[in-house]
PDB file of C-alpha atoms in Angstrom:
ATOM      1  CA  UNK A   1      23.510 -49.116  58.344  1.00 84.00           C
ATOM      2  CA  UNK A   2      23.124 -52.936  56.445  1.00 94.00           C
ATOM      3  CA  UNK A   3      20.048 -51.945  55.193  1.00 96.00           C
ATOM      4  CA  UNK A   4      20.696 -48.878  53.493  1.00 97.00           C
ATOM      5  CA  UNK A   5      24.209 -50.356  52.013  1.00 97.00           C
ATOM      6  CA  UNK A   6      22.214 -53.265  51.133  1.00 97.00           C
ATOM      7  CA  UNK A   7      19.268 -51.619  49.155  1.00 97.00           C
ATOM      8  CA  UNK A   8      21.724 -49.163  47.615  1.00 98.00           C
ATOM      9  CA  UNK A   9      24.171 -52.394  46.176  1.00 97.00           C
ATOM     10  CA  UNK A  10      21.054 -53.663  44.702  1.00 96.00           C
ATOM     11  CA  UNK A  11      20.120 -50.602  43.129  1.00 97.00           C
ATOM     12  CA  UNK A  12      23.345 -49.682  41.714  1.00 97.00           C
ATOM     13  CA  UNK A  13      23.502 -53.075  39.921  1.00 95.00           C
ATOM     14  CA  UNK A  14      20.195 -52.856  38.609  1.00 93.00           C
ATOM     15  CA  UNK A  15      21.098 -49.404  37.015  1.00 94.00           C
ATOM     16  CA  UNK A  16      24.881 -50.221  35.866  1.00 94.00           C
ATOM     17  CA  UNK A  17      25.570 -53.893  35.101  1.00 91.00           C
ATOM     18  CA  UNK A  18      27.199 -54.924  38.254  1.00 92.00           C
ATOM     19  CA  UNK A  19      27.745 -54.692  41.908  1.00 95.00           C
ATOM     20  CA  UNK A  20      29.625 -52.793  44.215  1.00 96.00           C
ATOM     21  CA  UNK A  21      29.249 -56.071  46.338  1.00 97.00           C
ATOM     22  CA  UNK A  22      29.117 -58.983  44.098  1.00 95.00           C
ATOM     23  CA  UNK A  23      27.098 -61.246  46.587  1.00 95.00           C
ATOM     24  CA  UNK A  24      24.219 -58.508  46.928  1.00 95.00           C
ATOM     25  CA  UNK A  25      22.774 -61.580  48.974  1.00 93.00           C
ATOM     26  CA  UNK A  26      25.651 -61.805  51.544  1.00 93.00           C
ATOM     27  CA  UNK A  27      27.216 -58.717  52.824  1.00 94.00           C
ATOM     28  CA  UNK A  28      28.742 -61.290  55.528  1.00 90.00           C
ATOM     29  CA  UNK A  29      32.087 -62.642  56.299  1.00 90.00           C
ATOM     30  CA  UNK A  30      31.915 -64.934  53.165  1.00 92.00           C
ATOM     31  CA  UNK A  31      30.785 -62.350  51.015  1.00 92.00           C
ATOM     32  CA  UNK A  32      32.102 -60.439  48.590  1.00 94.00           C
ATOM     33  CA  UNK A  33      34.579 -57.239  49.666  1.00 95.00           C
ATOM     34  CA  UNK A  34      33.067 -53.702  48.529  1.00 95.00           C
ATOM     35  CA  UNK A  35      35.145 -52.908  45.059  1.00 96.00           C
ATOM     36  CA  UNK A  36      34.316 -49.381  45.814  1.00 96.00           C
ATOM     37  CA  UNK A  37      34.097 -49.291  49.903  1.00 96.00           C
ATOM     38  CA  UNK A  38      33.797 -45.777  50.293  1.00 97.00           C
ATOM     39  CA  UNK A  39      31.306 -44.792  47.144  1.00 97.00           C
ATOM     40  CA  UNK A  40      29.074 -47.586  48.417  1.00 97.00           C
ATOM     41  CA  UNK A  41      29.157 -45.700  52.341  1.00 97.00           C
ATOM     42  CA  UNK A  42      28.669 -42.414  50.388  1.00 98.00           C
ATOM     43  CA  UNK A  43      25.402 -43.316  48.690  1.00 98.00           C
ATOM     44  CA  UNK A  44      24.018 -45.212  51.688  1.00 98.00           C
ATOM     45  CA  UNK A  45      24.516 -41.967  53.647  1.00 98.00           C
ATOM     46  CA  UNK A  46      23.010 -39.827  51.305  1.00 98.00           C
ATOM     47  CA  UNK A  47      20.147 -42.114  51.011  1.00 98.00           C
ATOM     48  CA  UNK A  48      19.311 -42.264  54.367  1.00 98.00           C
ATOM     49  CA  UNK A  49      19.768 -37.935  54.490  1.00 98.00           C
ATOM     50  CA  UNK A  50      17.284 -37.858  51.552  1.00 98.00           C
ATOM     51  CA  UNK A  51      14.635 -40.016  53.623  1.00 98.00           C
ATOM     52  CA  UNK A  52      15.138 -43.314  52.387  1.00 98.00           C
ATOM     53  CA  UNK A  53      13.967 -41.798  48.692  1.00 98.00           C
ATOM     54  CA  UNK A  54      14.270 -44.583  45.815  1.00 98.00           C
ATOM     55  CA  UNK A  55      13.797 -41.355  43.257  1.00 98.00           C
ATOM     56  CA  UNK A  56      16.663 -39.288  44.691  1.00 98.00           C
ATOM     57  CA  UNK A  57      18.602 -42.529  44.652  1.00 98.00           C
ATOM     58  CA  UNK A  58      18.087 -43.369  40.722  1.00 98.00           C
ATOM     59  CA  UNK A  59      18.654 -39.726  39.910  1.00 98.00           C
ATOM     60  CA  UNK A  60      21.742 -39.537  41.453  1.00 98.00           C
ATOM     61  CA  UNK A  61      23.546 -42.398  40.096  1.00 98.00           C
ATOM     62  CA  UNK A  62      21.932 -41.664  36.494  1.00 97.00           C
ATOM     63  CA  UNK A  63      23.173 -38.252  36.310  1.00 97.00           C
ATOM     64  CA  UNK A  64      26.676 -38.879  37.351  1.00 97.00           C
ATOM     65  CA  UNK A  65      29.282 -39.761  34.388  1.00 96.00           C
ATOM     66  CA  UNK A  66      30.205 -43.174  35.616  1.00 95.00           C
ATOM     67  CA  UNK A  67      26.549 -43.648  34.397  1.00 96.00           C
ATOM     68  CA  UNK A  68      26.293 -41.840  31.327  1.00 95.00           C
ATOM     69  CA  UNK A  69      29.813 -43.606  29.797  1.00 94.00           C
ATOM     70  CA  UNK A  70      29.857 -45.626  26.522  1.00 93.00           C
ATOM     71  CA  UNK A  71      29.980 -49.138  26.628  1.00 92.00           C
ATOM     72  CA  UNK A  72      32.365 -49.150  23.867  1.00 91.00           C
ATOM     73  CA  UNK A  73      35.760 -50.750  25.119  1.00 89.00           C
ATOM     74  CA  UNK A  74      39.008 -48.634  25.220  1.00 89.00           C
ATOM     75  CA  UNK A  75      42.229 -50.300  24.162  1.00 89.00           C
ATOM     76  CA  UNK A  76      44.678 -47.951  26.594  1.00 90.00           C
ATOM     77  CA  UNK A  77      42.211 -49.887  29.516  1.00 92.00           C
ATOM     78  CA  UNK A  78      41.487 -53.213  28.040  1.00 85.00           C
ATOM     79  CA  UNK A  79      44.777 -54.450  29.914  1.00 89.00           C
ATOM     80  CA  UNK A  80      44.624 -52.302  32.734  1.00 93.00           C
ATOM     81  CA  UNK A  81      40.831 -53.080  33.891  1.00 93.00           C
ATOM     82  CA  UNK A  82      39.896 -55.761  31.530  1.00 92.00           C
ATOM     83  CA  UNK A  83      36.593 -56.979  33.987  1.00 91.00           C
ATOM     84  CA  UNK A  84      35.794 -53.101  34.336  1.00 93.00           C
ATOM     85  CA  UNK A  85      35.654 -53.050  37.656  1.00 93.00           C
ATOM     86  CA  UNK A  86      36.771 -49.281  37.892  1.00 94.00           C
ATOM     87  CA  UNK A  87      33.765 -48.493  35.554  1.00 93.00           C
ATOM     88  CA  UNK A  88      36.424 -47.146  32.982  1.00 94.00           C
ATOM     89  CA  UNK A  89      33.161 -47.735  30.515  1.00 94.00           C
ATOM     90  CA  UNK A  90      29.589 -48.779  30.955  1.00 94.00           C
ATOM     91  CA  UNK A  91      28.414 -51.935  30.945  1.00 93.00           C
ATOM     92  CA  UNK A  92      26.180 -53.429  28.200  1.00 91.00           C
ATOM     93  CA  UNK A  93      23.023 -53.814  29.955  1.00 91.00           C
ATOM     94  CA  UNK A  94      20.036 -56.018  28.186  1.00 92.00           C
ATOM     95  CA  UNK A  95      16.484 -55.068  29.157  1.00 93.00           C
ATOM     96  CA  UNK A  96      14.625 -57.187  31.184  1.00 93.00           C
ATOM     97  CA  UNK A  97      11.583 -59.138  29.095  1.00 94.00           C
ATOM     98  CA  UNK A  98       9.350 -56.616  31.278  1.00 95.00           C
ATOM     99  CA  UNK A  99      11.499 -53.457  30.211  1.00 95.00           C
ATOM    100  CA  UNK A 100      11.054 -54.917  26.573  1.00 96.00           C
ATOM    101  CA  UNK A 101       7.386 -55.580  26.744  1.00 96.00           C
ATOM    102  CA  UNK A 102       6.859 -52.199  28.450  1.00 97.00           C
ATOM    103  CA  UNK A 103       8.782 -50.428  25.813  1.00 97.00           C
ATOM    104  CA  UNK A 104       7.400 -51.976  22.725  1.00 97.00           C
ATOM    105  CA  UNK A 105       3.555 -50.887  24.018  1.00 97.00           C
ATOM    106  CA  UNK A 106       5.060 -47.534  25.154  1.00 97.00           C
ATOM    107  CA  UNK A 107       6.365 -47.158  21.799  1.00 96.00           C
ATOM    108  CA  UNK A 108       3.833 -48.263  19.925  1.00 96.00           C
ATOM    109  CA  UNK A 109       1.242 -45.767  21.652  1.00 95.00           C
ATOM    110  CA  UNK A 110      -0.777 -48.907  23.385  1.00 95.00           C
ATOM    111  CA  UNK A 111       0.769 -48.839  26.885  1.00 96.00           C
ATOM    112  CA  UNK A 112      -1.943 -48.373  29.407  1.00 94.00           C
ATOM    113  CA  UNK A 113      -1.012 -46.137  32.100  1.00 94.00           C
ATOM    114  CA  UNK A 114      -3.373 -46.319  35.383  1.00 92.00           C
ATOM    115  CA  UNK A 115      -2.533 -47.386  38.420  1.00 92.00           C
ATOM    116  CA  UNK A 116      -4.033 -50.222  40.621  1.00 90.00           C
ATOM    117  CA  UNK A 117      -6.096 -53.093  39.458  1.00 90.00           C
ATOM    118  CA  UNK A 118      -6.389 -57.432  38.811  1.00 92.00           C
ATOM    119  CA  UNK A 119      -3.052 -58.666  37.127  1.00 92.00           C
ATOM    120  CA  UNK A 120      -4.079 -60.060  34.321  1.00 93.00           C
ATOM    121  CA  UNK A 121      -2.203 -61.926  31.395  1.00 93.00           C
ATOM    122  CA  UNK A 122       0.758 -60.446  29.838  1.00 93.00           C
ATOM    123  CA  UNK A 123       0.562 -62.886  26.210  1.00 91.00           C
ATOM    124  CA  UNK A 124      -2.082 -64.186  24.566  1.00 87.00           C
ATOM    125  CA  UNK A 125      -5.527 -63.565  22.981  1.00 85.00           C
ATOM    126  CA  UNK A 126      -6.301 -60.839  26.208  1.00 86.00           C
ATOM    127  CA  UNK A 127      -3.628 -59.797  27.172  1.00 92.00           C
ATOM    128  CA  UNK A 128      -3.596 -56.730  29.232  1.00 93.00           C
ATOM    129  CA  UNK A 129      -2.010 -53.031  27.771  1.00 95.00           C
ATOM    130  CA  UNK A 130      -1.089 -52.190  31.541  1.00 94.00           C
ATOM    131  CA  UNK A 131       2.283 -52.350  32.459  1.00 96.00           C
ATOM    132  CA  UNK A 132       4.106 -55.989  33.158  1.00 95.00           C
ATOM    133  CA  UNK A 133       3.833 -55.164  36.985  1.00 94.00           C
ATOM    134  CA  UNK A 134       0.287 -56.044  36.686  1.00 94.00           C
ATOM    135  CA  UNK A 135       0.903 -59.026  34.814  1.00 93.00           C
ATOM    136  CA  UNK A 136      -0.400 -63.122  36.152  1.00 92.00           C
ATOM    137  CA  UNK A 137       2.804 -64.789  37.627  1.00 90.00           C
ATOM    138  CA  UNK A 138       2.150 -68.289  37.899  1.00 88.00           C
ATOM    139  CA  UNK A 139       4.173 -69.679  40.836  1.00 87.00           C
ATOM    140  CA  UNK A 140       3.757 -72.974  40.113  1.00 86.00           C
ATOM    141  CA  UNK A 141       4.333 -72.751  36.040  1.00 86.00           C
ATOM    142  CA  UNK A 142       6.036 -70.424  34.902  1.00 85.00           C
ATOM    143  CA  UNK A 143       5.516 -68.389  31.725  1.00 89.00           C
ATOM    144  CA  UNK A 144       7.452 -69.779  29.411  1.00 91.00           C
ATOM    145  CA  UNK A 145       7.717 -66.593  27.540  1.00 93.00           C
ATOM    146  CA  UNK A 146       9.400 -65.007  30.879  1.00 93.00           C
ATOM    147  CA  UNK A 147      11.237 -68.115  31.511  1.00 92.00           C
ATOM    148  CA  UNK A 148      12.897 -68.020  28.243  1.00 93.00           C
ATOM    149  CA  UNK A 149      14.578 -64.213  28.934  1.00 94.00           C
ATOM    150  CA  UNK A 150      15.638 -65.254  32.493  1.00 92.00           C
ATOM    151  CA  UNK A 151      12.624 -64.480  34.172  1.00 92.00           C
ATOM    152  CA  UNK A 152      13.873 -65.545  38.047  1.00 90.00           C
ATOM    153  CA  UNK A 153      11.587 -68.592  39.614  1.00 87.00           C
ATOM    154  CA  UNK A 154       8.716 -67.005  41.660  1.00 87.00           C
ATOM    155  CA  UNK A 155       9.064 -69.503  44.078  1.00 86.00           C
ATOM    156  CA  UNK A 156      12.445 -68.650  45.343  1.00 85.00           C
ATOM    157  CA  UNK A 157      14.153 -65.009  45.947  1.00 86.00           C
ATOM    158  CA  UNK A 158      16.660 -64.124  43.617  1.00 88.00           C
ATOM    159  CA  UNK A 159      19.026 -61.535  43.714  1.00 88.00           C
ATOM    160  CA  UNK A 160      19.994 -61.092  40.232  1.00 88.00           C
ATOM    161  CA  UNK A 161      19.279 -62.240  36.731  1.00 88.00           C
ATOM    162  CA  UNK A 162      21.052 -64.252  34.486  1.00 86.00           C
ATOM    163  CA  UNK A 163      21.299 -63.095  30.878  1.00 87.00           C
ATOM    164  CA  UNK A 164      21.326 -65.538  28.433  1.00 89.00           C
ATOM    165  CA  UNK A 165      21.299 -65.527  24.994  1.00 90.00           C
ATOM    166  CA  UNK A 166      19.176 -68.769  23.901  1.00 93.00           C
ATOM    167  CA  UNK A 167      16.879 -69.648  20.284  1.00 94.00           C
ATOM    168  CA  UNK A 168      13.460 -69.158  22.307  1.00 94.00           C
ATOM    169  CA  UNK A 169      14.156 -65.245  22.617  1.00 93.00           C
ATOM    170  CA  UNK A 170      14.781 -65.342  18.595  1.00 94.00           C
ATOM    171  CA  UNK A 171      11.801 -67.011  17.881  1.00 95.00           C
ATOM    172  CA  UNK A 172       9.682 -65.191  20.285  1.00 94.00           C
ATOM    173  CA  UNK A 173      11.011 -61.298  18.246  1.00 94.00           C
ATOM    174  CA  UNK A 174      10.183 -63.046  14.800  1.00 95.00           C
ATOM    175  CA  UNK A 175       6.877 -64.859  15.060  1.00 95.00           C
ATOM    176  CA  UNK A 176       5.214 -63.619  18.342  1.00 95.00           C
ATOM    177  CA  UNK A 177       1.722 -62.228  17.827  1.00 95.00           C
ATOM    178  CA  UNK A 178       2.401 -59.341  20.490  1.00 96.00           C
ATOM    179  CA  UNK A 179       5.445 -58.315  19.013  1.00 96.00           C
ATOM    180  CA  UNK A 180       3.854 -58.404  15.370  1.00 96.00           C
ATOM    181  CA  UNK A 181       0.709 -57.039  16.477  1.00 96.00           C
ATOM    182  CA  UNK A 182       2.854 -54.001  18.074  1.00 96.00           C
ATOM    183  CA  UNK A 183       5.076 -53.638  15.234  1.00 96.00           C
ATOM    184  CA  UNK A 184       1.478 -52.624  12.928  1.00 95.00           C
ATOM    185  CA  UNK A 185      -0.123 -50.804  15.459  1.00 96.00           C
ATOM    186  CA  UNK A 186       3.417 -48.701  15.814  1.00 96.00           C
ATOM    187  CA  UNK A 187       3.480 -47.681  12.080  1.00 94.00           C
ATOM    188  CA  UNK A 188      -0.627 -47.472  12.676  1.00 93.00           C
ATOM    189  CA  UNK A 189       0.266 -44.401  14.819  1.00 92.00           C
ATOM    190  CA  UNK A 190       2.517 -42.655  13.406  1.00 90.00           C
ATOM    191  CA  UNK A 191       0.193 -42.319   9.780  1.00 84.00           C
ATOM    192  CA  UNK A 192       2.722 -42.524   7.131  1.00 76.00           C
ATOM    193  CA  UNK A 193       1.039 -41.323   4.384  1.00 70.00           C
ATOM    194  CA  UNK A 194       1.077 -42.470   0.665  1.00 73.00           C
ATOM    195  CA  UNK A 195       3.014 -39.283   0.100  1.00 75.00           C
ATOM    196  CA  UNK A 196       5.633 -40.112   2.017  1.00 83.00           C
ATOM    197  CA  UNK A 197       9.013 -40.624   0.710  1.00 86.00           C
ATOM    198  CA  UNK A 198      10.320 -44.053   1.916  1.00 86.00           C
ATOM    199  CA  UNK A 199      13.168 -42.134   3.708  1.00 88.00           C
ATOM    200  CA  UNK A 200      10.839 -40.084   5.245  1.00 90.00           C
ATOM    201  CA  UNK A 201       9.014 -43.149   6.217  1.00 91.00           C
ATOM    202  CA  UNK A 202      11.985 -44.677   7.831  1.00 92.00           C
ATOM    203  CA  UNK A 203      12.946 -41.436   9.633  1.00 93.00           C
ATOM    204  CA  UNK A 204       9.959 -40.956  11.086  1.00 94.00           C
ATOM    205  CA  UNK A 205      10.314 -44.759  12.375  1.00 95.00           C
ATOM    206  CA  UNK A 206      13.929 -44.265  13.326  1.00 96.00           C
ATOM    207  CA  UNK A 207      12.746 -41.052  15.416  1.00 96.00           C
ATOM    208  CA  UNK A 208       9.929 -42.844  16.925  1.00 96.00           C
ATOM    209  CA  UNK A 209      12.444 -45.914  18.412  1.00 96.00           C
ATOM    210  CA  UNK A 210      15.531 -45.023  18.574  1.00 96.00           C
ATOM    211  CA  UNK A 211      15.227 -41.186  18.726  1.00 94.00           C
ATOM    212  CA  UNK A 212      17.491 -40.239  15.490  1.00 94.00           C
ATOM    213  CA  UNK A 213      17.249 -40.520  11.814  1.00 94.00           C
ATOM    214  CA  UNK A 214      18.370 -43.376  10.015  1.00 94.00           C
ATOM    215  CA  UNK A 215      22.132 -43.635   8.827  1.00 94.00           C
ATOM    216  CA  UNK A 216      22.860 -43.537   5.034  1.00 92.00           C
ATOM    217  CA  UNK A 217      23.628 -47.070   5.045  1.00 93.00           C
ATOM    218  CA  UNK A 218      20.083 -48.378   6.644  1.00 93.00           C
ATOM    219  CA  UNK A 219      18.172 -46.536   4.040  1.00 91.00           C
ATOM    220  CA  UNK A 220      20.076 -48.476   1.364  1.00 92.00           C
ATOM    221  CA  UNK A 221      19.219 -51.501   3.149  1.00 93.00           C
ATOM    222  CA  UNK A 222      15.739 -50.466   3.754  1.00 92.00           C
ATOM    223  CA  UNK A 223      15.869 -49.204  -0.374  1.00 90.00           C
ATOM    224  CA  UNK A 224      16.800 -52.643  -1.113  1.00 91.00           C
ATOM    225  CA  UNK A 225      13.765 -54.265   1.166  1.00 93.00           C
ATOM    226  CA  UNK A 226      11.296 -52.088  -0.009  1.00 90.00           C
ATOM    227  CA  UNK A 227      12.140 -52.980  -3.649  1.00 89.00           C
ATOM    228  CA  UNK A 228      12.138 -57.013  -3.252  1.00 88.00           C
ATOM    229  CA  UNK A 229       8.708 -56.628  -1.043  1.00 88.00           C
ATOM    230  CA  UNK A 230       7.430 -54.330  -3.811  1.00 83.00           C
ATOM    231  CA  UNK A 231       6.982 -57.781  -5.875  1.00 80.00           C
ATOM    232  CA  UNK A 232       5.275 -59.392  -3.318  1.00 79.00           C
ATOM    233  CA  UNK A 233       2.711 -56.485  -2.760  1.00 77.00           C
ATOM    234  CA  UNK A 234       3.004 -57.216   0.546  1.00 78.00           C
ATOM    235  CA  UNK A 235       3.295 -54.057   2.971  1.00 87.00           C
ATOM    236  CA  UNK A 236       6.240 -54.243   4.102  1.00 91.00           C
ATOM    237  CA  UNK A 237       6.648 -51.339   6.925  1.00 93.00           C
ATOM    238  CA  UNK A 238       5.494 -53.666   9.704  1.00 94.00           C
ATOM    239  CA  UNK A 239       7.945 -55.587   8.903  1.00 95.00           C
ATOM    240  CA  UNK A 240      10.186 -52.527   9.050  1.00 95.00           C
ATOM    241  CA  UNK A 241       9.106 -51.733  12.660  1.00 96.00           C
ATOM    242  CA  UNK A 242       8.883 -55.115  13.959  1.00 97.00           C
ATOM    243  CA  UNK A 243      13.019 -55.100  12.856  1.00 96.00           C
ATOM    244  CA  UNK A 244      13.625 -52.025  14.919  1.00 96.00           C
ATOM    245  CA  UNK A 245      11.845 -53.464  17.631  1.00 96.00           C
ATOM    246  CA  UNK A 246      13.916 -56.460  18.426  1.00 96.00           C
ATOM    247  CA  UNK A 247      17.241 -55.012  17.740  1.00 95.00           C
ATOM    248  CA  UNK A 248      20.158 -54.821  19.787  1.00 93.00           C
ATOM    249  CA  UNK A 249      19.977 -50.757  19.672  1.00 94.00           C
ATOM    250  CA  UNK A 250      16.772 -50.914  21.364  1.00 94.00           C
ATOM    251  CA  UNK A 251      16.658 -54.231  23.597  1.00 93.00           C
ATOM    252  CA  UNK A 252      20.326 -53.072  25.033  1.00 92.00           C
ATOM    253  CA  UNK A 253      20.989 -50.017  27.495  1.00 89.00           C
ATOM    254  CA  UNK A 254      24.997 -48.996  25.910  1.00 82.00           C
TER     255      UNK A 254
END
């Protein structure tokens, strides 16, 4: 059925970076053809068999390899499928500015986890811990914060987002009071001690965000941080966290 091909299209390029239909909007005569015809028929089917279940659905296409494939390209497919429309690799995928937000407070041990409730405001001097689902959408202006990482209009439905890469989202990772806030309550939670070693340190924040230690050559850098903040006396492992948390390692599914 439409719907099921439909809601499964829309699904699979939420999860991998791009359609099986490109027009998720139009499955029409002026559409877009199916790339993948009979995988898209295949997971509608076995959506509808598994009651119409968004879990099974996820799990399925996150398990499979197609999923689970670097983003890294290949030069013996470069030529061959240079748009990747075979899925030869994943797709760089950047988090939405509600994945990021989510993940920072999840991170950082502040992410409030019941259910139900008011929305309330996502920025600003009470803001809520709750996930960005239960954030204020203003329909008429929209938050500029969301606007800036390609937050769709609420007035109008959208079937995708753009990603662009513009100054705003810059400015917001460097001088945002939630993101610098979170970055100190992060290293606040994980109680590095004065006994520490400063690799320690850094492993422990490496573990914490990105789920490995830190490579030889980021503990030089970090070495070499440490050392010029060391003459400021300023403390300077907030700023360490708040770098992990706007990188490209974390803020990009590859």
């Amino acid at each position: 059925p439409l719907t099921a091909r439909v809601f499964v299209n829309r699904v699979w390029g939420a999860l991998m970076g791009g359609y099986l239909v490109d027009t998720p909007s139009d499955f029409g005569l002026q559409g877009a053809v199916p790339t993948h015809p009979e995988l898209l028929d295949w997971l509608a089917a076995d959506f509808m068999t598994h009651g119409w279940s968004l879990k099974h659905l996820v799990r399925t296409i996150v398990t499979s390899r197609t999923y689970q494939q670097s983003s890294a390209v290949r030069e013996d497919m470069a030529a061959i499928d240079p748009t990747n429309t075979w899925y030869h690799r994943a797709n760089a995928k950047r988090l939405s500015i509600e994945e990021i937000r989510d993940s920072v407070l999840a991170l950082s041990g502040q992410l409030d986890r019941r259910l139900k409730g008011h929305p309330k405001p996502l920025w600003g001097p009470d803001y809520t811990h709750r996930r960005a689902i239960y954030g204020v959408v203003d329909r008429v202006n929209n938050d500029p914060t969301l606007r800036a990482f390609d937050f769709p209009s609420p007035t109008a439905s959208a079937d995708r987002r753009t990603e662009n890469i513009v100054p705003q989202q810059s400015l917001f990772a460097l001088n945002s009071p939630f993101i610098i806030g979170q970055a100190a309550a992060l290293v606040e939670s994980l109680q590095l001690s004065e006994g520490m070693s400063a690799e320690a340190r850094t492993n422990a924040l490496f573990q914490r965000v990105y789920r490995r230690d830190a490579h030889e050559v980021e503990v030089k850098r970090l070495e070499h941080f440490l050392a010029l903040m060391e003459k400021r006396k300023t403390d300077p492992w907030p700023l360490v966290a708040q770098s992990l948390l706007i990188s490209n390692e974390l803020l990009y599914v590859d």
